[in-house]
Short mmCIF file of C-alpha atoms in Angstrom, two decimals:
data_model
loop_
_atom_site.label_atom_id
_atom_site.label_comp_id
_atom_site.label_asym_id
_atom_site.label_seq_id
_atom_site.Cartn_x
_atom_site.Cartn_y
_atom_site.Cartn_z
CA MET A 12 12.67 122.08 125.98
CA ASP A 13 16.53 121.99 127.03
CA LYS A 14 16.23 118.27 127.51
CA ASP A 15 14.96 117.39 124.14
CA PHE A 16 17.71 119.33 122.47
CA GLN A 17 20.12 117.74 124.86
CA LYS A 18 18.83 114.86 123.51
CA LEU A 19 18.92 115.99 120.11
CA PHE A 20 22.92 116.66 120.54
CA ASN A 21 23.70 113.65 122.33
CA THR A 22 22.90 111.80 118.85
CA LEU A 23 25.45 113.86 116.83
CA GLU A 24 28.08 111.62 115.60
CA THR A 25 31.33 112.07 117.54
CA LEU A 26 34.05 112.41 115.74
CA GLU A 27 37.68 111.35 116.88
CA PRO A 28 40.78 113.39 115.79
CA LYS A 29 43.36 112.66 113.25
CA LYS A 30 45.56 110.26 114.33
CA GLY A 31 48.72 111.51 115.97
CA ALA A 32 47.31 114.73 116.47
CA VAL A 33 48.37 114.81 120.34
CA SER A 34 51.97 113.81 118.71
CA ALA A 35 51.82 116.80 116.30
CA VAL A 36 51.42 119.00 119.15
CA LEU A 37 53.85 117.94 120.90
CA PHE A 38 56.76 117.77 118.21
CA ARG A 39 55.36 121.52 117.34
CA ILE A 40 56.23 122.32 120.82
CA GLN A 41 59.75 120.49 120.89
CA HIS A 42 60.17 122.64 117.52
CA HIS A 43 59.35 126.10 119.70
CA LYS A 44 61.71 125.15 122.53
CA ARG A 45 64.45 123.83 120.18
CA ARG A 46 64.19 127.36 118.64
CA ILE A 47 64.43 129.46 121.79
CA ALA A 48 67.16 127.46 123.08
CA ARG A 49 69.31 127.98 120.07
CA ILE A 50 68.17 131.53 119.97
CA LYS A 51 69.72 131.76 123.75
CA PHE A 52 72.42 129.70 123.09
CA THR A 53 73.38 132.27 120.54
CA LEU A 54 72.82 135.02 122.29
CA LEU A 55 74.60 133.63 125.50
CA GLY A 56 77.48 132.43 123.62
CA LEU A 57 78.27 135.65 122.40
CA SER A 58 77.37 137.42 126.24
CA SER A 59 80.09 134.48 127.15
CA ALA A 60 82.92 135.22 124.34
CA LEU A 61 82.74 139.17 124.80
CA SER A 62 82.55 137.94 128.90
CA ALA A 63 85.76 136.47 128.63
CA ALA A 64 87.51 139.14 125.83
CA ALA A 65 87.04 141.73 128.14
CA ILE A 66 88.23 139.72 131.49
CA PHE A 67 91.87 140.60 130.39
CA PRO A 68 92.13 143.50 129.72
CA VAL A 69 89.56 143.99 133.18
CA ILE A 70 92.30 142.43 135.25
CA SER A 71 95.05 144.24 133.67
CA TYR A 72 92.71 147.90 134.75
CA THR A 73 92.32 146.32 137.98
CA VAL A 74 96.16 146.48 138.99
CA SER A 75 96.68 149.56 137.30
CA GLY A 76 94.42 150.64 139.86
CA PHE A 77 95.32 148.55 142.84
CA VAL A 78 99.25 150.74 141.81
CA SER A 79 97.67 153.98 141.84
CA THR A 80 95.43 154.19 144.61
CA GLY A 81 98.71 153.24 146.75
CA PHE A 82 97.31 149.85 148.01
CA TYR A 83 99.97 147.99 146.80
CA GLN A 84 102.64 150.42 148.23
CA TYR A 85 101.11 149.66 151.25
CA ILE A 86 100.76 146.01 151.38
CA SER A 87 104.68 145.92 150.11
CA LEU A 88 105.62 147.93 153.35
CA ALA A 89 103.64 145.26 155.55
CA PHE A 90 105.87 142.92 154.33
CA SER A 91 109.25 144.93 154.54
CA ASP A 92 108.96 146.52 157.61
CA GLY A 93 106.13 145.04 159.63
CA GLY A 94 107.11 145.32 162.77
CA ALA A 95 107.34 149.37 162.43
CA ILE A 96 103.62 149.44 161.58
CA LEU A 97 102.13 146.69 164.37
CA PRO A 98 102.04 149.18 166.40
CA TYR A 99 99.33 151.19 164.80
CA TRP A 100 97.84 148.19 162.99
CA LYS A 101 94.28 149.60 163.05
CA GLU A 102 95.21 153.03 161.16
CA PHE A 103 97.20 150.82 158.78
CA ILE A 104 94.09 148.73 158.17
CA MET A 105 91.92 151.52 157.57
CA THR A 106 94.37 153.49 155.44
CA LEU A 107 94.54 149.69 153.29
CA ALA A 108 90.57 149.98 152.79
CA GLU A 109 90.62 153.31 151.83
CA SER A 110 92.99 152.46 149.29
CA LEU A 111 90.87 149.69 147.49
CA PRO A 112 90.01 150.81 143.89
CA ALA A 113 86.54 149.70 144.64
CA PHE A 114 85.54 150.88 141.24
CA GLU A 115 88.07 148.65 139.40
CA ILE A 116 87.28 145.67 141.52
CA SER A 117 83.59 146.02 141.50
CA LEU A 118 84.08 145.99 137.40
CA LEU A 119 85.94 143.18 137.46
CA LEU A 120 83.56 141.04 139.47
CA ALA A 121 80.89 141.87 137.30
CA VAL A 122 82.39 140.63 134.29
CA ILE A 123 83.69 137.30 136.05
CA PHE A 124 79.62 137.59 137.16
CA ALA A 125 78.62 137.86 133.93
CA LEU A 126 80.95 135.24 132.09
CA LEU A 127 80.26 132.39 134.38
CA GLU A 128 76.37 132.65 134.46
CA SER A 129 76.59 133.34 130.25
CA LEU A 130 78.70 129.91 130.16
CA LYS A 131 76.52 128.42 133.12
CA LEU A 132 73.64 129.75 130.88
CA THR A 133 74.82 128.46 127.36
CA ILE A 134 75.49 124.74 128.76
CA LYS A 135 71.92 124.56 130.15
CA ASN A 136 70.59 125.64 126.40
CA MET A 137 72.72 123.32 124.40
CA PRO A 138 70.83 119.42 124.90
CA VAL A 139 67.59 121.41 123.95
CA ALA A 140 69.23 123.41 121.01
CA PHE A 141 70.72 120.55 119.63
CA TYR A 142 67.72 118.13 120.57
CA LYS A 143 67.39 115.67 117.45
CA PHE A 144 64.17 114.84 116.49
CA ASN A 145 63.18 111.41 115.90
CA MET D 29 44.72 107.91 141.42
CA GLU D 30 43.51 109.70 138.67
CA ARG D 31 45.08 113.68 138.99
CA ASP D 32 42.32 116.69 138.08
CA ASP D 33 43.28 119.51 135.71
CA SER D 34 44.80 121.57 138.20
CA GLN D 35 47.06 118.93 139.94
CA LEU D 36 48.31 118.42 135.83
CA ILE D 37 48.26 121.98 135.80
CA ARG D 38 50.92 122.43 138.37
CA ASP D 39 52.69 119.22 137.88
CA HIS D 40 53.29 120.73 134.33
CA LEU D 41 54.67 124.00 135.61
CA GLY D 42 56.47 121.99 138.14
CA GLY D 43 58.57 120.56 135.36
CA ASP D 44 56.68 117.29 134.73
CA GLU D 45 56.49 117.54 131.14
CA ARG D 46 53.99 114.15 130.77
CA SER D 47 51.21 115.94 132.41
CA PHE D 48 50.38 118.57 129.57
CA GLU D 49 50.00 115.24 127.40
CA VAL D 50 47.83 114.01 129.56
CA LEU D 51 45.98 116.94 129.87
CA MET D 52 45.78 117.23 125.98
CA LYS D 53 44.74 113.89 125.70
CA ARG D 54 41.96 114.51 128.08
CA HIS D 55 40.42 117.44 126.35
CA ILE D 56 40.98 116.99 122.47
CA LYS D 57 37.93 115.11 121.63
CA ALA D 58 35.79 117.22 122.65
CA VAL D 59 37.82 120.58 121.60
CA TYR D 60 37.95 119.39 118.21
CA ASN D 61 34.02 118.25 117.79
CA PHE D 62 33.84 122.14 118.93
CA VAL D 63 35.96 123.42 116.45
CA TYR D 64 34.38 121.03 113.65
CA ARG D 65 31.03 122.15 114.16
CA LEU D 66 32.07 125.90 114.31
CA VAL D 67 34.09 126.20 111.30
CA PRO D 68 33.12 125.65 107.46
CA THR D 69 33.96 122.11 106.11
CA ASN D 70 36.47 123.47 103.79
CA VAL D 71 38.28 125.34 106.86
CA ASP D 72 41.11 122.64 108.14
CA THR D 73 39.98 121.70 111.56
CA ASP D 74 42.91 119.71 112.67
CA GLU D 75 44.99 122.98 112.55
CA ILE D 76 42.85 124.98 114.46
CA VAL D 77 42.81 122.62 117.00
CA SER D 78 47.05 122.09 116.65
CA GLU D 79 47.20 125.69 117.07
CA THR D 80 44.83 125.70 119.83
CA PHE D 81 46.62 123.58 122.20
CA PHE D 82 50.13 124.80 121.52
CA LYS D 83 48.38 128.23 122.72
CA VAL D 84 46.87 126.46 125.76
CA TRP D 85 51.12 124.99 126.57
CA LYS D 86 52.46 128.51 125.85
CA ASN D 87 49.87 130.62 128.03
CA LEU D 88 49.11 128.22 130.83
CA LYS D 89 51.41 129.78 133.18
CA LYS D 90 48.80 132.77 132.98
CA PHE D 91 46.04 130.66 133.85
CA ARG D 92 44.79 131.43 136.98
CA ALA D 93 43.73 128.33 139.34
CA GLU D 94 39.93 129.49 140.21
CA GLU D 95 39.25 129.54 136.42
CA ASN D 96 36.93 126.20 134.41
CA PHE D 97 40.04 124.71 132.52
CA THR D 98 37.85 123.73 130.19
CA ALA D 99 35.88 126.98 129.22
CA TRP D 100 39.68 128.39 129.20
CA ILE D 101 40.66 126.08 126.90
CA PHE D 102 37.31 126.80 124.61
CA THR D 103 37.88 130.30 124.53
CA ILE D 104 41.71 130.06 123.29
CA ALA D 105 39.73 127.24 120.61
CA ARG D 106 36.75 129.73 119.96
CA ASN D 107 38.93 132.57 119.07
CA THR D 108 41.46 130.85 117.29
CA ALA D 109 38.81 129.31 115.06
CA TYR D 110 37.75 133.11 114.25
CA ASP D 111 41.30 133.87 113.42
CA LYS D 112 41.48 131.37 110.99
CA LEU D 113 37.77 132.29 109.74
CA ARG D 114 39.21 135.98 109.19
CA LYS D 115 42.38 134.89 107.59
CA HIS D 116 40.37 132.80 104.92
CA ARG D 117 38.38 135.57 104.79
CA GLU D 118 35.08 133.44 105.49
CA SER D 119 31.97 134.77 106.28
CA VAL D 120 31.21 134.36 110.06
CA PHE D 121 27.15 135.10 109.77
CA SER D 122 24.80 133.33 108.10
CA ASP D 123 22.41 134.41 105.37
CA PHE D 124 19.59 134.44 107.44
CA ASP D 125 21.24 137.71 109.56
CA THR D 126 19.83 140.71 108.04
CA GLU D 127 21.93 144.23 108.02
CA SER D 128 21.10 144.79 111.37
CA GLY D 129 22.15 141.37 112.88
CA GLU D 130 18.66 140.21 113.57
CA ASN D 131 17.15 136.66 112.04
CA PHE D 132 14.20 136.68 110.76
CA LEU D 133 13.70 133.37 111.07
CA SER D 134 14.15 133.73 115.12
CA ASP D 135 11.85 136.59 115.80
CA THR D 136 8.73 134.63 116.82
CA LEU D 137 7.39 133.27 120.29
CA ALA D 138 9.28 129.93 121.60
CA ASP D 139 7.41 126.91 120.93
CA SER D 140 7.38 124.65 123.76
CA GLU D 141 5.98 121.41 122.84
CA PRO D 142 8.00 118.37 122.68
CA LEU D 143 10.20 117.47 119.66
CA PRO D 144 9.23 114.81 117.57
CA PRO D 145 10.45 111.22 118.76
CA GLU D 146 11.72 110.36 115.49
CA LEU D 147 14.09 112.91 115.49
CA PHE D 148 16.07 110.51 117.73
CA GLU D 149 15.21 107.50 116.50
CA LYS D 150 15.75 107.83 112.82
CA GLU D 151 19.66 107.09 111.58
CA GLU D 152 19.50 109.12 108.84
CA ASN D 153 17.87 112.27 110.30
CA LYS D 154 21.18 112.67 112.49
CA LYS D 155 22.96 113.77 108.92
CA ILE D 156 20.24 115.90 108.49
CA ILE D 157 20.49 117.42 112.23
CA GLN D 158 24.16 118.13 111.19
CA GLU D 159 23.23 119.45 107.80
CA LEU D 160 20.64 122.27 109.62
CA LEU D 161 23.02 122.66 112.43
CA GLU D 162 25.25 124.17 109.94
CA ARG D 163 23.10 126.26 108.23
CA ILE D 164 22.21 127.88 111.65
CA PRO D 165 24.45 131.68 112.48
CA THR D 166 27.50 131.09 113.44
CA ALA D 167 26.88 133.04 116.97
CA TYR D 168 23.71 131.05 117.60
CA ARG D 169 25.30 127.70 116.89
CA GLU D 170 28.27 128.22 119.28
CA VAL D 171 26.08 128.85 121.78
CA LEU D 172 23.99 125.46 121.10
CA LEU D 173 27.28 123.30 121.22
CA LEU D 174 28.54 124.69 124.00
CA ARG D 175 25.55 124.38 125.80
CA TYR D 176 24.12 121.01 124.64
CA ALA D 177 27.11 119.52 123.04
CA ASN D 178 29.82 120.23 126.18
CA GLU D 179 27.13 121.31 128.74
CA PHE D 180 28.83 124.38 129.82
CA THR D 181 26.43 126.94 132.23
CA PHE D 182 25.67 129.89 130.63
CA ASP D 183 28.01 131.65 132.94
CA ASP D 184 30.92 129.93 131.41
CA ILE D 185 29.91 130.56 127.87
CA ALA D 186 29.32 133.79 128.42
CA LYS D 187 32.89 134.11 129.60
CA ILE D 188 34.26 131.70 126.66
CA LEU D 189 32.21 133.80 123.94
CA GLY D 190 33.31 137.37 125.74
CA LYS D 191 29.28 138.58 125.99
CA PRO D 192 27.10 140.20 128.68
CA LEU D 193 25.04 136.81 130.21
CA ASP D 194 21.96 138.11 128.78
CA THR D 195 22.98 138.11 125.16
CA VAL D 196 24.38 134.40 125.44
CA LYS D 197 20.59 133.64 126.82
CA SER D 198 19.01 135.64 124.48
CA GLN D 199 21.01 133.80 121.43
CA HIS D 200 20.42 130.69 123.22
CA ARG D 201 16.60 131.09 123.39
CA ARG D 202 16.57 132.77 119.65
CA ALA D 203 18.94 129.56 118.09
CA LEU D 204 16.36 127.00 119.65
CA ILE D 205 13.54 128.84 118.03
CA LEU D 206 15.47 128.76 115.03
CA LEU D 207 16.35 125.12 115.18
CA ARG D 208 13.05 124.05 116.04
CA LYS D 209 11.67 126.05 112.88
CA MET D 210 14.75 124.12 110.68
CA LEU D 211 13.62 120.93 112.37
CA ALA D 212 9.91 121.76 111.37
CA SER D 213 9.74 122.63 107.55
CA PHE D 214 12.20 119.76 107.47
CA GLY D 215 9.71 117.68 108.46
CA GLY D 216 6.92 119.07 106.70
#
């Protein structure tokens, strides 16, 4: 019984999809990719701008951190009276390490990283975001 | 050497844009014919097929290599067609269905006699067969199309339709009985 019905279905006309059906889907995919790229470009561009704007206040904050922890004074001592410090170089290194403004440095590195990553991804999305269809 | 579906999918996910185009060209005709015969004539088949392959592209990362890729595409095609039918408030049930979901034409014993050979021979009968197919309930029609027009196994059909295997086999049997009755009543 199955073979008969198989034969019956084989007699049905096999239709061809409309001409350009494949191209239409590919066009739709490209369109979708471009839309997503434009959204990413906008958001990442904004992120780049915000990171760039934040860089200078954060640098200023980091510098004041170096001053308030005494790091700047200790380093100045190394340059002004190096000979006196040399016998105690291990303790001096420890003091320098302890006086590093860790939070301020981390914040600065984070902002620099965010800026570079945002810029990189913004540029990466540009070709697709501004792709011109034929 | 021609790449199989798995290789094309791997290549596409690896960044080869052309691989998806090759995949599409390989399967679009079968999907088009399935959708065309599944939905009423006033529903846009091209749009459903386009939407199907767009969804295939979007979800290709989720496809598991151990699955049957063709069956996966047909699952998407079928679901897309049904979504379209629901949007257009098209009935997915046949006039032959009762309120309880039974079909009075199909609830009889199977006839194992071969079909008359003239069914396959006369050119005009092809159109009639197509029209009879359109009158069969959608649930039965899709089982027949997947089984005989696309040669899927019952296991694959069950996965595509999201139904238990026994249900699919039962619908298949009922569909054949109904189709045979319709062919016989047409032949006089």
